[in-house]
């Protein structure tokens, strides 16, 4: 519940987008439907990147993207290539302990490192 409130606050205040990362398609799908129902009154567009599902209008058509680790990594890569990572206002990782997972942890760590590196670089260029 805390993550959902932080996402709502950040998106509404900054008008930037959010990514909510979950480890499994089933969990991400359930969270997507839940957040669609509670955020619709606030006017937030929620959709997901999981399995073979993706928003019809792409990332530009959502305020909150619910993603699996692999799809979030692909989305961040695309945003970096298109120089649009600044569109992100918040990234929430559920099940952060997955970073220690032998099979997929490296991908989550790589994803978060890219976001952090880009943010540090952006801040340095502002000075």
mmCIF file of C-alpha atoms in Angstrom:
data_model
loop_
_atom_site.group_PDB
_atom_site.id
_atom_site.type_symbol
_atom_site.label_atom_id
_atom_site.label_comp_id
_atom_site.label_asym_id
_atom_site.label_seq_id
_atom_site.Cartn_x
_atom_site.Cartn_y
_atom_site.Cartn_z
ATOM 1 C CA UNK A 1 0.000 0.000 0.000
ATOM 2 C CA UNK A 2 2.880 2.395 0.716
ATOM 3 C CA UNK A 3 4.322 1.885 -2.767
ATOM 4 C CA UNK A 4 0.964 2.602 -4.365
ATOM 5 C CA UNK A 5 0.581 5.841 -2.409
ATOM 6 C CA UNK A 6 4.104 6.967 -3.313
ATOM 7 C CA UNK A 7 3.451 6.224 -6.992
ATOM 8 C CA UNK A 8 0.171 8.130 -6.934
ATOM 9 C CA UNK A 9 1.748 11.127 -5.189
ATOM 10 C CA UNK A 10 4.786 11.259 -7.462
ATOM 11 C CA UNK A 11 2.873 10.869 -10.733
ATOM 12 C CA UNK A 12 0.244 13.438 -9.824
ATOM 13 C CA UNK A 13 2.769 15.994 -8.505
ATOM 14 C CA UNK A 14 5.380 15.704 -11.235
ATOM 15 C CA UNK A 15 3.251 14.502 -14.182
ATOM 16 C CA UNK A 16 6.032 11.998 -14.853
ATOM 17 C CA UNK A 17 5.591 8.284 -15.377
ATOM 18 C CA UNK A 18 6.110 5.344 -13.034
ATOM 19 C CA UNK A 19 7.336 1.790 -13.458
ATOM 20 C CA UNK A 20 6.314 -0.880 -10.942
ATOM 21 C CA UNK A 21 8.529 -3.972 -11.276
ATOM 22 C CA UNK A 22 7.310 -7.370 -10.113
ATOM 23 C CA UNK A 23 9.082 -10.718 -10.511
ATOM 24 C CA UNK A 24 6.404 -12.889 -12.120
ATOM 25 C CA UNK A 25 3.776 -12.480 -14.848
ATOM 26 C CA UNK A 26 0.963 -13.743 -12.618
ATOM 27 C CA UNK A 27 1.783 -11.272 -9.838
ATOM 28 C CA UNK A 28 2.273 -8.406 -12.290
ATOM 29 C CA UNK A 29 -1.038 -9.154 -13.978
ATOM 30 C CA UNK A 30 -2.882 -9.240 -10.674
ATOM 31 C CA UNK A 31 -1.262 -5.964 -9.578
ATOM 32 C CA UNK A 32 -2.103 -4.336 -12.926
ATOM 33 C CA UNK A 33 -5.822 -5.117 -12.592
ATOM 34 C CA UNK A 34 -5.826 -3.988 -8.958
ATOM 35 C CA UNK A 35 -4.109 -0.667 -9.695
ATOM 36 C CA UNK A 36 -6.279 -0.026 -12.743
ATOM 37 C CA UNK A 37 -9.339 -0.264 -10.510
ATOM 38 C CA UNK A 38 -8.045 2.004 -7.736
ATOM 39 C CA UNK A 39 -6.232 4.592 -9.878
ATOM 40 C CA UNK A 40 -8.908 5.099 -12.531
ATOM 41 C CA UNK A 41 -10.747 7.689 -10.400
ATOM 42 C CA UNK A 42 -7.516 9.682 -10.140
ATOM 43 C CA UNK A 43 -7.232 9.668 -13.925
ATOM 44 C CA UNK A 44 -4.050 7.583 -14.033
ATOM 45 C CA UNK A 45 -3.617 5.273 -16.997
ATOM 46 C CA UNK A 46 -2.285 1.909 -15.852
ATOM 47 C CA UNK A 47 -1.205 -0.913 -18.154
ATOM 48 C CA UNK A 48 1.366 -3.650 -18.171
ATOM 49 C CA UNK A 49 4.386 -5.082 -19.909
ATOM 50 C CA UNK A 50 4.398 -8.802 -19.161
ATOM 51 C CA UNK A 51 4.514 -11.996 -21.154
ATOM 52 C CA UNK A 52 3.047 -11.127 -24.543
ATOM 53 C CA UNK A 53 1.067 -8.174 -23.190
ATOM 54 C CA UNK A 54 1.969 -4.535 -23.726
ATOM 55 C CA UNK A 55 -0.006 -1.278 -23.884
ATOM 56 C CA UNK A 56 -1.602 -0.653 -27.263
ATOM 57 C CA UNK A 57 -0.189 2.872 -27.464
ATOM 58 C CA UNK A 58 3.176 1.992 -25.953
ATOM 59 C CA UNK A 59 4.765 3.729 -22.990
ATOM 60 C CA UNK A 60 3.440 7.112 -24.067
ATOM 61 C CA UNK A 61 -0.109 5.875 -23.448
ATOM 62 C CA UNK A 62 0.388 5.068 -19.743
ATOM 63 C CA UNK A 63 1.175 6.880 -16.513
ATOM 64 C CA UNK A 64 2.070 3.682 -14.655
ATOM 65 C CA UNK A 65 3.622 0.647 -16.331
ATOM 66 C CA UNK A 66 3.453 -2.622 -14.422
ATOM 67 C CA UNK A 67 6.364 -4.771 -15.620
ATOM 68 C CA UNK A 68 8.165 -8.011 -15.074
ATOM 69 C CA UNK A 69 11.927 -7.695 -14.606
ATOM 70 C CA UNK A 70 12.693 -8.606 -18.229
ATOM 71 C CA UNK A 71 10.106 -6.264 -19.702
ATOM 72 C CA UNK A 72 11.195 -3.408 -17.428
ATOM 73 C CA UNK A 73 14.772 -3.877 -18.603
ATOM 74 C CA UNK A 74 13.658 -3.707 -22.230
ATOM 75 C CA UNK A 75 11.546 -0.634 -21.533
ATOM 76 C CA UNK A 76 14.415 1.174 -19.797
ATOM 77 C CA UNK A 77 16.759 0.260 -22.654
ATOM 78 C CA UNK A 78 14.293 1.747 -25.145
ATOM 79 C CA UNK A 79 13.870 4.912 -23.068
ATOM 80 C CA UNK A 80 17.651 5.291 -22.881
ATOM 81 C CA UNK A 81 18.041 4.813 -26.641
ATOM 82 C CA UNK A 82 15.312 7.363 -27.337
ATOM 83 C CA UNK A 83 16.734 9.745 -24.694
ATOM 84 C CA UNK A 84 13.406 9.704 -22.850
ATOM 85 C CA UNK A 85 14.393 8.285 -19.462
ATOM 86 C CA UNK A 86 13.603 11.700 -17.964
ATOM 87 C CA UNK A 87 9.924 10.787 -18.419
ATOM 88 C CA UNK A 88 10.294 8.519 -15.382
ATOM 89 C CA UNK A 89 9.475 10.006 -12.010
ATOM 90 C CA UNK A 90 9.573 6.861 -9.897
ATOM 91 C CA UNK A 91 10.573 3.207 -10.172
ATOM 92 C CA UNK A 92 9.274 0.754 -7.582
ATOM 93 C CA UNK A 93 10.730 -2.741 -7.249
ATOM 94 C CA UNK A 94 8.597 -5.273 -5.434
ATOM 95 C CA UNK A 95 10.511 -8.305 -4.182
ATOM 96 C CA UNK A 96 13.881 -6.521 -4.289
ATOM 97 C CA UNK A 97 15.458 -9.609 -2.739
ATOM 98 C CA UNK A 98 15.230 -11.086 -6.253
ATOM 99 C CA UNK A 99 18.453 -9.181 -6.925
ATOM 100 C CA UNK A 100 20.187 -12.144 -5.273
ATOM 101 C CA UNK A 101 18.459 -14.687 -7.527
ATOM 102 C CA UNK A 102 20.979 -16.734 -9.499
ATOM 103 C CA UNK A 103 18.835 -16.769 -12.629
ATOM 104 C CA UNK A 104 17.377 -13.269 -12.905
ATOM 105 C CA UNK A 105 19.030 -11.175 -10.224
ATOM 106 C CA UNK A 106 21.743 -9.902 -12.527
ATOM 107 C CA UNK A 107 19.120 -8.414 -14.844
ATOM 108 C CA UNK A 108 17.403 -6.539 -12.030
ATOM 109 C CA UNK A 109 20.770 -5.256 -10.806
ATOM 110 C CA UNK A 110 21.727 -4.172 -14.328
ATOM 111 C CA UNK A 111 18.400 -2.395 -14.812
ATOM 112 C CA UNK A 112 18.707 -0.467 -11.550
ATOM 113 C CA UNK A 113 22.357 0.362 -12.245
ATOM 114 C CA UNK A 114 21.453 1.876 -15.629
ATOM 115 C CA UNK A 115 18.767 4.049 -14.064
ATOM 116 C CA UNK A 116 21.066 5.150 -11.236
ATOM 117 C CA UNK A 117 23.988 5.869 -13.587
ATOM 118 C CA UNK A 118 21.774 7.947 -15.868
ATOM 119 C CA UNK A 119 20.463 9.921 -12.892
ATOM 120 C CA UNK A 120 23.970 10.625 -11.561
ATOM 121 C CA UNK A 121 25.115 11.724 -15.024
ATOM 122 C CA UNK A 122 22.061 13.958 -15.453
ATOM 123 C CA UNK A 123 22.630 15.619 -12.080
ATOM 124 C CA UNK A 124 26.324 16.202 -12.834
ATOM 125 C CA UNK A 125 25.465 17.890 -16.135
ATOM 126 C CA UNK A 126 23.073 20.283 -14.358
ATOM 127 C CA UNK A 127 25.866 21.701 -12.204
#
